[in-house]
Each structure stands twice: as structure tokens, then as C-alpha cells.
Coordinates of C-alpha atoms and ligand atoms in Angstrom, one line a residue:
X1 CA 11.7 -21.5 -77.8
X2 CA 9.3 -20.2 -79.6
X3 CA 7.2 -18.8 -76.9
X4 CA 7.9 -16.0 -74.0
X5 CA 9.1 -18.1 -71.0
X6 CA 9.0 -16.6 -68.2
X7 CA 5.5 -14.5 -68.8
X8 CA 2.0 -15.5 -68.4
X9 CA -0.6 -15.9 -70.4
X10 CA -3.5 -14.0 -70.1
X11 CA -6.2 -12.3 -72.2
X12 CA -4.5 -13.6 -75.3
X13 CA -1.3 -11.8 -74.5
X14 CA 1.8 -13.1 -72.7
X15 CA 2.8 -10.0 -69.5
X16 CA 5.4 -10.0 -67.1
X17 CA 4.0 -11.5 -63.7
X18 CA 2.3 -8.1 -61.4
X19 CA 5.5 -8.4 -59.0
X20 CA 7.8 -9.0 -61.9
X21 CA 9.3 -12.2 -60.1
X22 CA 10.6 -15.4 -61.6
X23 CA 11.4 -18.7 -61.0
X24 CA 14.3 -21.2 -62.1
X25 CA 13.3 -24.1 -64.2
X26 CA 15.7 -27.0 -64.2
X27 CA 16.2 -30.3 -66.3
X28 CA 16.2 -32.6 -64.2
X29 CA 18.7 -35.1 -66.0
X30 CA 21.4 -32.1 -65.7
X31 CA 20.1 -30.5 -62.8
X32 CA 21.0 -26.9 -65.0
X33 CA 18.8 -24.2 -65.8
X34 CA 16.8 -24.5 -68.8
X35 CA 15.2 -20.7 -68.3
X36 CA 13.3 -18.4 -66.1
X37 CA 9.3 -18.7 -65.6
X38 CA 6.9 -16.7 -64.0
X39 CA 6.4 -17.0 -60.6
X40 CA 2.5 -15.7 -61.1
X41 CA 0.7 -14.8 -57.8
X42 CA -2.9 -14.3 -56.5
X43 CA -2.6 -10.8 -58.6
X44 CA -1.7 -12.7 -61.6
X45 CA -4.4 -15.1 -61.1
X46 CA -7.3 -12.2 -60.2
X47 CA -6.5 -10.7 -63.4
X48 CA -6.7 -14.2 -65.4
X49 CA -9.7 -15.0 -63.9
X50 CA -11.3 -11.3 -65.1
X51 CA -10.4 -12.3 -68.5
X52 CA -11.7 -15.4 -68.5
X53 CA -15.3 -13.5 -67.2
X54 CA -14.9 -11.6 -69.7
X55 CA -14.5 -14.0 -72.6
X56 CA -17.8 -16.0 -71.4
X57 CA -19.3 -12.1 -71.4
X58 CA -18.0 -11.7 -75.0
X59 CA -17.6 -14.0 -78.8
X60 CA -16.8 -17.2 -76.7
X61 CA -20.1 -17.1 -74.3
X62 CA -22.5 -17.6 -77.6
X63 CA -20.2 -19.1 -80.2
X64 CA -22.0 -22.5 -81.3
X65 CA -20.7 -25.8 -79.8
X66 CA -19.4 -26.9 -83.2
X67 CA -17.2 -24.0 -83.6
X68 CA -15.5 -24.0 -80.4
X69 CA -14.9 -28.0 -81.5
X70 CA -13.2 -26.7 -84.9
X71 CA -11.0 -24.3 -82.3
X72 CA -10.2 -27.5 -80.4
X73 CA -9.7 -29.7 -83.3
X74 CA -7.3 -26.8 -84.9
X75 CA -5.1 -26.8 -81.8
X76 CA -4.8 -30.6 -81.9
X77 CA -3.7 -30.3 -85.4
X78 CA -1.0 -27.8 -84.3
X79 CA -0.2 -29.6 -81.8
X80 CA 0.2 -32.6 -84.1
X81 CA 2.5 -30.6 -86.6
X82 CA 4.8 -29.9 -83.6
X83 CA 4.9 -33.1 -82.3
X84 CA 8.9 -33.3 -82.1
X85 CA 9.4 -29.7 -80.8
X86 CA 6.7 -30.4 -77.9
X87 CA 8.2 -33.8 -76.8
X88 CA 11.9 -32.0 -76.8
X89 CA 10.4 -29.4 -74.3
X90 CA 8.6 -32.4 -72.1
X91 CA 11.3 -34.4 -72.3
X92 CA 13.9 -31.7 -71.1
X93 CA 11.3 -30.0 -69.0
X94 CA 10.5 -33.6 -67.1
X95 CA 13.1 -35.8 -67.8
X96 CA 10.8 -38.2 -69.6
X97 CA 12.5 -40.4 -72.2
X98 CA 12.1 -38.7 -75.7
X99 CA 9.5 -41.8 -77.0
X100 CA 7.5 -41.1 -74.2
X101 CA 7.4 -37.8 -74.6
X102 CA 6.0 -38.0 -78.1
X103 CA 3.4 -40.1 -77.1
X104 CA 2.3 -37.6 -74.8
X105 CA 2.1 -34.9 -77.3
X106 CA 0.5 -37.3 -79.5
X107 CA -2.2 -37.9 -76.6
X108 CA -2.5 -34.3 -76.2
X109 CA -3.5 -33.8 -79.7
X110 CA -5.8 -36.6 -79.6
X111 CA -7.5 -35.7 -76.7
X112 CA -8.0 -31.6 -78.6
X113 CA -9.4 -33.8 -81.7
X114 CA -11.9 -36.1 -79.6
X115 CA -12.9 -33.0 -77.2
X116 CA -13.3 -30.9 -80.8
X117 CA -15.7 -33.4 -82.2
X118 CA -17.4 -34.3 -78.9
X119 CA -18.2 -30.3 -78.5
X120 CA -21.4 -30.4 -80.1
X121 CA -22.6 -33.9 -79.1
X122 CA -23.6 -33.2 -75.3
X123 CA -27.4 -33.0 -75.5
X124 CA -29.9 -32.9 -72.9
X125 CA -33.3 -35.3 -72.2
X126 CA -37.2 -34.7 -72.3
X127 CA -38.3 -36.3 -69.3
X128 CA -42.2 -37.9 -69.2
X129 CA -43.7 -35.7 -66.6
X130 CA -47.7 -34.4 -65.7
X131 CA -50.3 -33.4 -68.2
X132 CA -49.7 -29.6 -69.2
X133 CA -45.9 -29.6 -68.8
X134 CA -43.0 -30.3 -71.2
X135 CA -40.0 -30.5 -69.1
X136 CA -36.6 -30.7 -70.5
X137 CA -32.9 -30.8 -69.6
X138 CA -29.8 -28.3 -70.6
X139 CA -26.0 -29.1 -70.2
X140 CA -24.4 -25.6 -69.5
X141 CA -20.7 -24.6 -68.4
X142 CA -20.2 -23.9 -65.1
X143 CA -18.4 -20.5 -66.3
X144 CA -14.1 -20.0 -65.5
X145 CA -12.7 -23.0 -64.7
X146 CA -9.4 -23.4 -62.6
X147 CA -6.9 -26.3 -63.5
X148 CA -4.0 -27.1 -61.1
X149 CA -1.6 -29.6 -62.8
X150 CA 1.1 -31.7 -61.9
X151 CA 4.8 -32.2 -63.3
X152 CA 4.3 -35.8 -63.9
X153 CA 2.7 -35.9 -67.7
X154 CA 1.8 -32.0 -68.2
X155 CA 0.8 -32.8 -71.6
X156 CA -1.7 -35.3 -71.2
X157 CA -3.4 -33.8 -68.0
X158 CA -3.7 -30.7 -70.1
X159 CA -4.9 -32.0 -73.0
X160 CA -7.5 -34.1 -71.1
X161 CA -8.5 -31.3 -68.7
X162 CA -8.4 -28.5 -70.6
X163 CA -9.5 -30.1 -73.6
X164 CA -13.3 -31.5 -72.2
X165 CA -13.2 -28.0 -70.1
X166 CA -13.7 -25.9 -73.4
X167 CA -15.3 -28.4 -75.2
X168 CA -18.3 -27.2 -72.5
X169 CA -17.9 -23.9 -73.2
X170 CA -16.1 -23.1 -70.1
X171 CA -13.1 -20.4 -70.0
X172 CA -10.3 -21.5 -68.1
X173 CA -7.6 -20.6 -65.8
X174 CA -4.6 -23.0 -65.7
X175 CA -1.9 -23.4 -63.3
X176 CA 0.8 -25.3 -64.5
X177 CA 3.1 -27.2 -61.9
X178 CA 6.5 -24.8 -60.9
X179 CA 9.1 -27.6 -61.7
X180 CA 7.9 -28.3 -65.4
X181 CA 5.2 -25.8 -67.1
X182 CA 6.5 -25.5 -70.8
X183 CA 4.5 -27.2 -72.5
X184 CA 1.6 -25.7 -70.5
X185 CA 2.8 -22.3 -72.2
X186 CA 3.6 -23.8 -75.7
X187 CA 0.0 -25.2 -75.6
X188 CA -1.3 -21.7 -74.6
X189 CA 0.6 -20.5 -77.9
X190 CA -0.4 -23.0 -79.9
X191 CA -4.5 -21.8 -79.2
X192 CA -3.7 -18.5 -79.7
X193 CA -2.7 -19.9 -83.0
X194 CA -5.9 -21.4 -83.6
X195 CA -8.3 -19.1 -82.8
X196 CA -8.9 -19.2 -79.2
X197 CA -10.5 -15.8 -78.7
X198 CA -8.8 -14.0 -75.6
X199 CA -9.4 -15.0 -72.5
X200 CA -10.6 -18.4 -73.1
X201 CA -7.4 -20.1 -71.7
X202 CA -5.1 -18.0 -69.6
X203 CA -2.0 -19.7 -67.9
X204 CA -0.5 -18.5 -64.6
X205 CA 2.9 -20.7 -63.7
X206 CA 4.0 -20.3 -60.0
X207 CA 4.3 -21.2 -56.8
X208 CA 2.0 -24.1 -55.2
X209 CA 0.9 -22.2 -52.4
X210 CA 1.1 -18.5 -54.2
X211 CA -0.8 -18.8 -57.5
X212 CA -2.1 -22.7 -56.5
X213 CA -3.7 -22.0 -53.3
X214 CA -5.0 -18.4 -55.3
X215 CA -6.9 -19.9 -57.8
X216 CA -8.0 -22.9 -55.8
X217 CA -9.6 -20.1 -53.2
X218 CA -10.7 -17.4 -56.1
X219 CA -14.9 -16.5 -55.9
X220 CA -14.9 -15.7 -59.3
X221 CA -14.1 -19.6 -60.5
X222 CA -16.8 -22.0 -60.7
X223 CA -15.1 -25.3 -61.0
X224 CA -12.2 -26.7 -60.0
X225 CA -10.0 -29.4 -61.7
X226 CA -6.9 -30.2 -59.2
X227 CA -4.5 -33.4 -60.8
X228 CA -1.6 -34.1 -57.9
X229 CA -1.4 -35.3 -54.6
X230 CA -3.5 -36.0 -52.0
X231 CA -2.2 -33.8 -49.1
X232 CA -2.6 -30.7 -51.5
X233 CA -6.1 -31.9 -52.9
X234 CA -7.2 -31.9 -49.3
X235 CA -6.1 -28.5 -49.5
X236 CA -8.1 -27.0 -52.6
X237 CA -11.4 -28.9 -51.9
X238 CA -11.3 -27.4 -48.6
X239 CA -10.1 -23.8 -50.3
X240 CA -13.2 -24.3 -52.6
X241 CA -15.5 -25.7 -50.5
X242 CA -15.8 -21.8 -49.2
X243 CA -16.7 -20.5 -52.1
X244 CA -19.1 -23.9 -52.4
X245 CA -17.2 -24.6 -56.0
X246 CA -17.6 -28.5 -57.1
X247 CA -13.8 -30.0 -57.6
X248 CA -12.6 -32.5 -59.6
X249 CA -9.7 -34.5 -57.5
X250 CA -7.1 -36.9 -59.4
X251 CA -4.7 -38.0 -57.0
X252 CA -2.8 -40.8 -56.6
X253 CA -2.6 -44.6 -56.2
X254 CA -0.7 -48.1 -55.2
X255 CA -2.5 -49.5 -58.1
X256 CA -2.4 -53.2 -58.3
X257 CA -1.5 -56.0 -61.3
X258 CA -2.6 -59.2 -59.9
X259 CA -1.1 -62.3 -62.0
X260 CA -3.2 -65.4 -61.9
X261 CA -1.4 -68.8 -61.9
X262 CA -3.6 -69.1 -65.8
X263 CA -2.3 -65.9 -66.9
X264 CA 0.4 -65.7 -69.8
X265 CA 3.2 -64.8 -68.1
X266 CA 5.1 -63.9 -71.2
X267 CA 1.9 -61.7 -72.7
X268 CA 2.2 -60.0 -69.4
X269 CA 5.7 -59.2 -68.1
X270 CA 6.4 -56.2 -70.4
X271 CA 3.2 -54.4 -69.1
X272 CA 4.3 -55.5 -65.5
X273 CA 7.4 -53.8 -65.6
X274 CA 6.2 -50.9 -67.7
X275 CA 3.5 -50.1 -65.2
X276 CA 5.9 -50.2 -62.8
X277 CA 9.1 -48.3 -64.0
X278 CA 7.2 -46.1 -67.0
X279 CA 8.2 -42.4 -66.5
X280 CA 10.6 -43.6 -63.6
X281 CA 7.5 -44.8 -61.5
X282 CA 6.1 -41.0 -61.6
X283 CA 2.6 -42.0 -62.5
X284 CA -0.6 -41.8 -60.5
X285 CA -1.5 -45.0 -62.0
X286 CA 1.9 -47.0 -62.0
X287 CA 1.2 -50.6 -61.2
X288 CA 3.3 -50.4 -58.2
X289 CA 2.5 -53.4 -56.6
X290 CA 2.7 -57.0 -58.3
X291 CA 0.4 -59.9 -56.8
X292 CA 1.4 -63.3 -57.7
X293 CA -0.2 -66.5 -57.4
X294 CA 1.3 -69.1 -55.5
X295 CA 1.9 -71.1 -58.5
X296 CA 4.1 -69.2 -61.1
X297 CA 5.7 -67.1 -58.7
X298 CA 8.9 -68.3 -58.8
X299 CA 9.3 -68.6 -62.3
X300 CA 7.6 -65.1 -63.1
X301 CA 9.7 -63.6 -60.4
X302 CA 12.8 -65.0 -62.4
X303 CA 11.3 -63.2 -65.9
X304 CA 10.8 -60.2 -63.7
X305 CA 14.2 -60.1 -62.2
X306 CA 16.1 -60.8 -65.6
X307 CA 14.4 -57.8 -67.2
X308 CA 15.0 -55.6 -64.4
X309 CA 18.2 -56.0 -65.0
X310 CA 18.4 -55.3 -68.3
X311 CA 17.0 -51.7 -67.7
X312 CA 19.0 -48.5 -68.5
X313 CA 18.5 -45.2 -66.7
X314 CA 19.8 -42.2 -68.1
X315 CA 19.4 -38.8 -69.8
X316 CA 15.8 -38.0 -71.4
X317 CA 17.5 -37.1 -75.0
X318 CA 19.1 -40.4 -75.2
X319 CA 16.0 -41.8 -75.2
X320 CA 17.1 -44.9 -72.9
X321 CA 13.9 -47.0 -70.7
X322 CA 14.1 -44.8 -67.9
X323 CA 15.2 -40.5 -67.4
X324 CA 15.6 -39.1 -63.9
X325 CA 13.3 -38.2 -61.3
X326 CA 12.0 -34.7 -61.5
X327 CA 14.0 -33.1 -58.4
X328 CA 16.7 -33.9 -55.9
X329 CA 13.6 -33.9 -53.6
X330 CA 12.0 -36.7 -55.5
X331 CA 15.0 -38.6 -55.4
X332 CA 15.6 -38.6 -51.8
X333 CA 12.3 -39.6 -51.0
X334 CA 12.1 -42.3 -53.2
X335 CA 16.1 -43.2 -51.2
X336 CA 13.8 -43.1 -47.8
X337 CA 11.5 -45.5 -49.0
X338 CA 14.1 -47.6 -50.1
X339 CA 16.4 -47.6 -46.4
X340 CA 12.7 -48.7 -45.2
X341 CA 13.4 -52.3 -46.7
X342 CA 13.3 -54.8 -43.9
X343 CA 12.3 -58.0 -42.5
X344 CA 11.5 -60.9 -45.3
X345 CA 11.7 -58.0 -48.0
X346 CA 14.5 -58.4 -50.1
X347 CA 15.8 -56.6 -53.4
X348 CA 15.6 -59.0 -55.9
X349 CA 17.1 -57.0 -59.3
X350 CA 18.3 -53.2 -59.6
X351 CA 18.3 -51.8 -63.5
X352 CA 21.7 -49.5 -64.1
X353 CA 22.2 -45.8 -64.1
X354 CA 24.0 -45.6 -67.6
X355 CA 27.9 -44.6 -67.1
X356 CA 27.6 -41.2 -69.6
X357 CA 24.4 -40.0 -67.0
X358 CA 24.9 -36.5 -66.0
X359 CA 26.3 -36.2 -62.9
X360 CA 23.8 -33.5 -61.7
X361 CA 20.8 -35.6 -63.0
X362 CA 18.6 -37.1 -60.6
X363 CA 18.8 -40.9 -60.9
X364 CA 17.7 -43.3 -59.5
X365 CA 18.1 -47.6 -60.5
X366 CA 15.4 -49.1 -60.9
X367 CA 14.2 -52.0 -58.2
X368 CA 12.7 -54.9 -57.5
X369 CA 11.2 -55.7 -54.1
X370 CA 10.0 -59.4 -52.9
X371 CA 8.8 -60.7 -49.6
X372 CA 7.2 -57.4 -48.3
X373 CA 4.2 -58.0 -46.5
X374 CA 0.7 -56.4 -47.8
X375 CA 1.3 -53.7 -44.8
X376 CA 3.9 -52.6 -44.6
X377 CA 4.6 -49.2 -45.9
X378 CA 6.4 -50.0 -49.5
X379 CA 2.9 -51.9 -50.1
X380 CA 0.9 -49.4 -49.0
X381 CA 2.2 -46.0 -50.0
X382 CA 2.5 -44.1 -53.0
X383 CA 7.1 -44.3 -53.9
X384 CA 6.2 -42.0 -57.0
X385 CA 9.5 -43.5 -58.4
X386 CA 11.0 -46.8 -60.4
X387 CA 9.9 -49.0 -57.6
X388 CA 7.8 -52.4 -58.0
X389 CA 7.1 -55.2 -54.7
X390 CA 6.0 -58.2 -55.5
X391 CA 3.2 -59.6 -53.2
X392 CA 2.5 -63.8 -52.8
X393 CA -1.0 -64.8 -52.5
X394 CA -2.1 -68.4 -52.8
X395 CA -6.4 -68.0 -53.5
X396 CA -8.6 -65.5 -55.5
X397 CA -10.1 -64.1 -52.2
X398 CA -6.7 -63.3 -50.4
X399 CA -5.8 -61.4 -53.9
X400 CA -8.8 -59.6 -54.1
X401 CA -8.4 -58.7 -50.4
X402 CA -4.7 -57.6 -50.7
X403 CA -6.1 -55.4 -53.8
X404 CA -8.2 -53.7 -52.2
X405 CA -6.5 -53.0 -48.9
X406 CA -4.6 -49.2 -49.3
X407 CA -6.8 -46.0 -49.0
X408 CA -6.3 -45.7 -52.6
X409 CA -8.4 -47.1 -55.7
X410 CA -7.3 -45.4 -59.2
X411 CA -6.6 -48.4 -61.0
X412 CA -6.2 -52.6 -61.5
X413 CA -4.6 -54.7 -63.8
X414 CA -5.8 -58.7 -63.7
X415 CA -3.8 -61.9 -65.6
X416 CA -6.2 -64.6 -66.3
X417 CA -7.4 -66.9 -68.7
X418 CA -10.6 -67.4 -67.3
X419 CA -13.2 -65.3 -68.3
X420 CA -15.7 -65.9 -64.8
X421 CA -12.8 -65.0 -62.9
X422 CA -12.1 -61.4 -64.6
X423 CA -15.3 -60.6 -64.4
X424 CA -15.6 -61.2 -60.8
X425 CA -12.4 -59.3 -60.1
X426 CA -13.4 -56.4 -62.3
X427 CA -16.9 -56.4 -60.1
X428 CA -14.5 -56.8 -56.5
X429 CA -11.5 -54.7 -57.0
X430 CA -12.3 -51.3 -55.6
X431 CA -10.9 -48.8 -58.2
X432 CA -11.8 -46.5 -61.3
X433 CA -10.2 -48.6 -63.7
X434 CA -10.0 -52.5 -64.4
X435 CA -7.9 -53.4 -66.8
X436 CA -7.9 -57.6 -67.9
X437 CA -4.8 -58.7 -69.6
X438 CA -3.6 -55.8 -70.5
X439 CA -2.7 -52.1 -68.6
X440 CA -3.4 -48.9 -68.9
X441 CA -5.3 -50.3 -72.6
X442 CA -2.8 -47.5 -74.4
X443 CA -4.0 -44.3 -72.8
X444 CA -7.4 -44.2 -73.5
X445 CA -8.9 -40.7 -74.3
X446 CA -11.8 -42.1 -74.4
X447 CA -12.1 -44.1 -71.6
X448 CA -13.3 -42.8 -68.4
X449 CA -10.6 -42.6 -65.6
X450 CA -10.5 -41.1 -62.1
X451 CA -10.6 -42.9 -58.5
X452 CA -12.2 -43.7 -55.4
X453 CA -10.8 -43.4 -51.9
X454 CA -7.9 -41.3 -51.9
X455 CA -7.6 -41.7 -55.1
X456 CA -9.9 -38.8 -55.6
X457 CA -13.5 -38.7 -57.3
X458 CA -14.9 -37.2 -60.1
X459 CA -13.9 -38.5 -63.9
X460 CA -12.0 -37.0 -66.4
X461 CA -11.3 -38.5 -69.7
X462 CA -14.2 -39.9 -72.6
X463 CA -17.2 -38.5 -72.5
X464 CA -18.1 -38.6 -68.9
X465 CA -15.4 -35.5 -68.4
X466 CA -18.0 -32.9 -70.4
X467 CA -20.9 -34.0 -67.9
X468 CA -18.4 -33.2 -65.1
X469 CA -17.3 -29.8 -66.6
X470 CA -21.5 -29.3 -66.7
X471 CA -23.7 -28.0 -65.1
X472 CA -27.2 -29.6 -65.8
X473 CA -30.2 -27.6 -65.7
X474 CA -34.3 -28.4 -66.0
X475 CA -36.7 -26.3 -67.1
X476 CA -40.5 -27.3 -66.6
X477 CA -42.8 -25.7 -69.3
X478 CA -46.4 -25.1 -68.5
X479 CA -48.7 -25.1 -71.5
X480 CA -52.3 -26.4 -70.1
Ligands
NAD1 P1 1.4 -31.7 -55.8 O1 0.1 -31.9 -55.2 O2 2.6 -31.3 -55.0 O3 1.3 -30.6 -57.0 C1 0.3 -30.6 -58.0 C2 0.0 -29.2 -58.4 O4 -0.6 -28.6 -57.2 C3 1.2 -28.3 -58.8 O5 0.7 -27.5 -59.8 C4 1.4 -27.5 -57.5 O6 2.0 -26.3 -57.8 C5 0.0 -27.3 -57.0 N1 0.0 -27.0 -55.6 C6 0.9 -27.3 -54.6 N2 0.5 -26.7 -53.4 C7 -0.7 -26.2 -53.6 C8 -1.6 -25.5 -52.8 N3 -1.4 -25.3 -51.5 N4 -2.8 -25.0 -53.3 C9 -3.0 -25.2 -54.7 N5 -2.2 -25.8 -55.5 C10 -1.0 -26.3 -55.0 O7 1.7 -33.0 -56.6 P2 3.0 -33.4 -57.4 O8 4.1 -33.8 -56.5 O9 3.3 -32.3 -58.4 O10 2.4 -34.6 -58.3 C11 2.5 -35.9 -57.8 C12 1.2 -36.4 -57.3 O11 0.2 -36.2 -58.3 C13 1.2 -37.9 -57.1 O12 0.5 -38.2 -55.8 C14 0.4 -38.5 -58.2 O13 -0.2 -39.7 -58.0 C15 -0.6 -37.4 -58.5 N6 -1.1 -37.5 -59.9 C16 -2.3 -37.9 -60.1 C17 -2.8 -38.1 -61.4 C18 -4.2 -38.6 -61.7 O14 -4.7 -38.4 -62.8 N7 -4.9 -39.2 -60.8 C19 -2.0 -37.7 -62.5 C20 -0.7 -37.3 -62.2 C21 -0.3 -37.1 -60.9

């Protein structure tokens, strides 16, 4: 690798964690070691968040917006170049299929080039106000900002995160997740590379509840951006909350894809499935639950289960539709939800676990589930793994009422030909996100995205991120 492992990064250098621990990383389609990390604590992170303070104090505090945008745009060209070598780390570090991979370090590129030439374009309004005065408005950073990501797609939370974060002028502190950080580090090279002055991004890896829970309760950050689940965001809003720091939450969903008996069934299966099963179901917005009208669900049920079947789990390098989970841990929560199958639910296909799959990988077929009702648990809570249930519903009102019945709201897919129809679904469906006809409309850097419920709040993504990595100030001028 082509970057120091099991260091941090801070101030622009990579040092040995203060206790000089480490951690074991694993792949997870082996289960081997790839390498040590850092296992960064609050000591690590008190000395990442001093050099971020210091980098606002220095060159980085008054460089003009358009030149930190060059430094973004110059780390998404790097990142670009390395394309290959950064999905091999993701994919090893993750167990995401290679192709996926690259499309996340493609995203993360994108989302450096659209932050870099969004840098300079947040302005401020004159506001009308009484005789005498000129009143005006500022957009400012908020100063360090602290980034907590998950394993899931380190990449694109990264990109999105840190991307908008510095975009604003902020200097940030990020804590990568402890089962899959390199390309967390590889990015932190790569800006170094580009310019980044010291300090601006620093990255602890660690611990959850050592380096996590430090930066989430730290009184020298001023913003926090937490991506990951919904116990642990509970955790750092309340954490920040005493210092009175403003958090970002992305957490996670039971997003769902409702199919309309006027849909085109064949436009739509292959987003269906891919919603469902992409990254082996480890996405906050997987389209975990299918609603099908009365109408075609038989015969879409039938296209669903005869793709199923085709699908191929199996190491990340070969590149197959589905890699492992991330740990043994995932696994054998995703094998409790599964033993939880009961009453009219019924498996109706299971993909295959390719014969030359490691043994030590942590696989897990693929499956389809019919006949569970909207409340029972597989409907309602977040698997996190290659998991779909299909849900019957005979009138427009019964589907928008199934849609909208978890705690969460991240995002919706809706199958229809008629136009009144997905516009009144996009206004009912209680989530971030609508998509109609399509899902996930190909990643979308520039398309708003974040939740309501406990889905989480604030936005990330587009433009709206930079007004959330803000502060917005007003300043009143007297002149007579
Ligand atoms: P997680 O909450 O366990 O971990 C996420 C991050 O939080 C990791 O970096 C972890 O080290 C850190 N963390 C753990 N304990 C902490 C603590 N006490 N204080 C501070 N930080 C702590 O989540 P996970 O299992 O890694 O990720 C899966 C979850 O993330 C799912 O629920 C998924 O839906 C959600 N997710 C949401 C989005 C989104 O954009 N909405 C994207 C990806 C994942």
C-alpha cells in the first residue's frame, strides 16, 4: 500500500497512535488479516482536533473559496487516476464486488470535483429592511468538523461528507469505521498530494466507543457529521448536544419500492433486486421491502424469484453480483432475522454462495421473502444484508399506508405509468428521497439525500450539504 497503515493522520503527517496500539483489519471474504490500523483514542483525537484549530488559525482560515475548490478538484483528479488501486483496497477492505467498488471511487472523485467547483458559489442575500440600514447575510464555516463514518461505502460517505465540509472552509477531523478505514487513509494521502495544507483533514481510525465517542464529545469541534446506525447516533447527538454542537444524523432505513399494477415490470425488476441485494443489502437505502399490487403480483413475484436464483455470492475480487457481509457478526445477525420467518411468510428463491468462496468469508445467499405481514419484524426492521420481503397490497391508500408505516423514512421508489399518481405518492410517502421509475437515479452527487424519522435529519449531498456545513450570519449596517 502505498500509504502508512496502521498510523494516523494528523497535521499533514502520518504518527504512531499516543498509546502505540493497533487493531486487526480483516477481509471479510477470507476472514484473514489484511494489516494493522490504528486504534487512535481520545489523545489521538485531542491532538487532531488542535491541528485542525490551527489550520483555520493559519493559510487555510483566509485562503479564497476558489482556491480551496482547485484543492478539492485536484484530489478528485487523483483520486480519479487511482481509480483501480482505490476500488482493490474497498473491495478487499469491504468485501464489495470489484465493479462496485470502482463506482464508488468514481463517486468519490465526483463528489471532490462538484464540492471543488461549488466552493466559491455559496453566496449570501441583501434582505429589504428599514430606512438607514443595509442588512446582509454571510455563509461562514462552523470551524473543525468531526465525521464518524461507517464500513458500508467508506468512499462515498467520504467523499460526500468531507468533500461539502471543506468546500465551506471547515477543517476536519474524520473517524473512519474500525472494520474498513483504508481508503479513509488513502484519501487522506491523496490530499496531502494535492495541497491540502496541514491540518485541514486529519484522520483518527479506532475504536467506536474510544476515538468515536471522543470526537463526538470533543469542545473544540463545532459540527458533527455521524453516517451509521441509529442506536450510536442517539449516542453522539446526545455526546454533542453538551457541548450544544449542531449534528448531521444519516442513519438507516426499510426503504420501500412500491410496484403499481401500470408499472413496467420488466423496466423495473433489475432496480428491484439491485436495491435489494446491492452491496449484500448493506445499504442505508436498500429497497428492502417490495409492495406489489394485487394485480401483477403473481407474475412479478415469478420474475423476482427466477432472478434470485440466478444470483452468485462470492469473493469481492471475482467480481461476482454479491461479496460477503462485512463480519461474522453481520452474518449472524442477518441468520437471526432469517430463523424469525414464520406464519404465512415463506422463502420464495435463495441466490447461491459460489463453490470456490472462501471458507472463512462471510456469506450469506441471498433471499426472497413473501407473505410477511407489514408488522412483523422482517418488514419493519433494518436486516442490513441480501434480504428482500415482498408485501401485497390491493389500493393506492393501503400502499401508501404500508410505506409509510416503520420509524424510518430515508428513501422511496414508486412503479407507475400514471403521472397523477407519482405525484401524489411523491407528496404522501414520508421520506427524503422519492424516486419514480427508477432507484437511487445513479448516485446522485448532486441530489440532496438524508431522512426523516429515524432515518436521521439534516442533508448531505448537492448543494444543500454546504448550507448545512454553514453557519449563516447577518449583519445590519446603519448608515442614516
Ligand atoms: P455504527 O453506528 O455501529 O458505526 C458507525 C460509525 O460510528 C463507525 O465509525 C463506528 O466506529 C462509530 N461508532 C460506534 N460507536 C460509537 C460511539 N459510541 N460513539 C461515536 N462513534 C461510534 O454503524 P455501522 O454498523 O458501522 O453501519 C451500519 C448502519 O449505518 C446502518 O444502520 C446503516 O443504515 C447506516 N448507514 C446510513 C447511511 C446514510 O447515509 N443514511 C449510510 C451508510 C450506513
Amino acid at each position: 500500500m502505498w500509504f502508512d497503515t496502521d498510523k494516523c493522520f494528523i497535521a499533514g503527517s502520518w504518527v504512531k497512535p499516543v498509546l502505540g496500539q493497533v487493531l486487526a483489519l480483516e477481509n471479510p471474504s477470507d476472514g484473514k488479516k489484511i494489516c494493522d490500523i490504528a486504534r487512535g483514542t481520545s489523545a489521538d483525537i485531542d491532538l487532531a482536533v488542535a491541528a485542525a484549530n490551527n489550520a483555520l488559525a493559519g493559510e487555510w482560515g483566509s485562503m479564497p473559496a476558489f482556491e480551496r475548490g482547485r484543492i478539492l478538484t485536484k484530489i478528485g483528479q487523483l483520486a480519479l487516476e487511482k481509480t483501480d488501486e482505490l476500488a482493490e483496497l474497498e473491495a478487499k477492505d469491504v468485501g464489495k464486488p470489484l465493479k462496485q467498488a470502482r463506482a464508488d471511487a468514481i463517486a468519490m472523485a465526483r463528489y471532490m470535483e462538484f464540492y471543488g467547483g461549488a466552493a466559491d458559489k455559496v453566496m449570501g442575500e441583501t434582505i429589504p429592511y428599514l430606512d438607514g440600514y443595509t442588512v446582509y447575510t454571510m455563509r461562514e464555516p462552523h470551524g473543525v468538523t468531526g465525521h464518524i463514518v461507517p464500513w458500508n461505502y467508506p468512499m462515498q460517505i467520504i467523499g460526500r461528507s468531507i468533500g461539502a465540509a471543506l468546500a465551506m472552509g471547515n477543517a476536519a477531523v474524520l473517524k473512519p469505521a474500525e472494520e474498513a478505514c483504508l481508503t479513509a487513509l488513502a484519501f487522506a494521502d491523496l490530499a496531502h498530494q494535492a495541497g491540502l495544507p496541514k491540518g485541514v483533514l486529519n484522520v483518527v481510525p479506532g475504536l467506536g466507543e474510544e476515538a468515536g465517542a471522543a470526537l463526538s464529545a470533543h469542545n473544540g469541534v463545532n459540527h458533527i457529521s455521524f453516517t451509521g446506525s441509529v442506536g450510536v447516533g442517539a449516542l453522539v447527538q446526545s455526546a454533542a448536544a453538551q457541548n450544544i454542537v449542531p449534528v448531521t444524523l444519516e442513519l438507516g432505513g426499510k426503504s420501500p419500492q412500491i410496484v403499481f399494477d401500470d408499472a413496467n415490470l420488466d423496466a423495473a425488476l433489475p432496480f428491484l433486486i439491485n436495491a435489494g441485494v446491492q452491496n449484500g443489502g448493506q445499504t442505508c437505502s436498500a429497497g428492502s421491502r417490495v409492495l406489489v399490487q394485487a394485480g401483477v403480483y403473481d407474475k412479478l413475484l415469478a420474475k423476482m424469484k427466477a432472478r434470485y436464483e440466478e444470483l452468485v455470492v462470492g469473493d469481492a475480487q471475482k467480481d461476482l453480483d454479491i461479496g460477503p457481509l462485512i463480519s461474522a457478526r453481520q452474518k449472524s445477525i442477518v441468520k437471526g432475522f432469517l430463523e424469525q420467518i414464520e406464519g404465512d411468510a415463506h422463502v420464495v428463491a435463495r441466490g447461491k454462495i459460489s463453490p470456490d468462496a472462501p471458507k472463512g468469508g462471510h456469506y450469506v445467499e441471498p433471499v426472497l421473502i413473501a407473505g410477511v405481514d407489514a408488522s412483523h419484524v422482517l418488514a419493519q426492521s433494518e436486516i442490513f444484508g441480501p434480504v428482500q420481503v415482498v408485501i401485497r397490497f390491493e389500493t393506492e391508500e393501503e400502499a401508501i399506508k404500508i410505506a409509510n408505516g416503520t420509524e424510518y423514512g430515508l428513501v422511496a421508489g414508486v412503479w407507475s405509468s400514471d403521472g397523477s399518481r407519482q405525484m401524489r405518492l411523491a407528496k404522501a410517502i414520508r421520506a427524503g428521497q422519492v424516486f419514480i421509475n427508477n432507484y437511487g437515479a445513479g448516485g446522485g452527487v448532486e441530489l440532496p439525500f438524508g431522512g426523516v424519522g429515524k432515518s436521521g435529519h439534516g442533508r448531505e449531498k448537492g448543494f444543500d450539504a454546504l448550507y448545512g456545513f454553514s453557519v449563516l450570519k447577518t449583519v445590519a449596517a446603519y448608515h442614516g
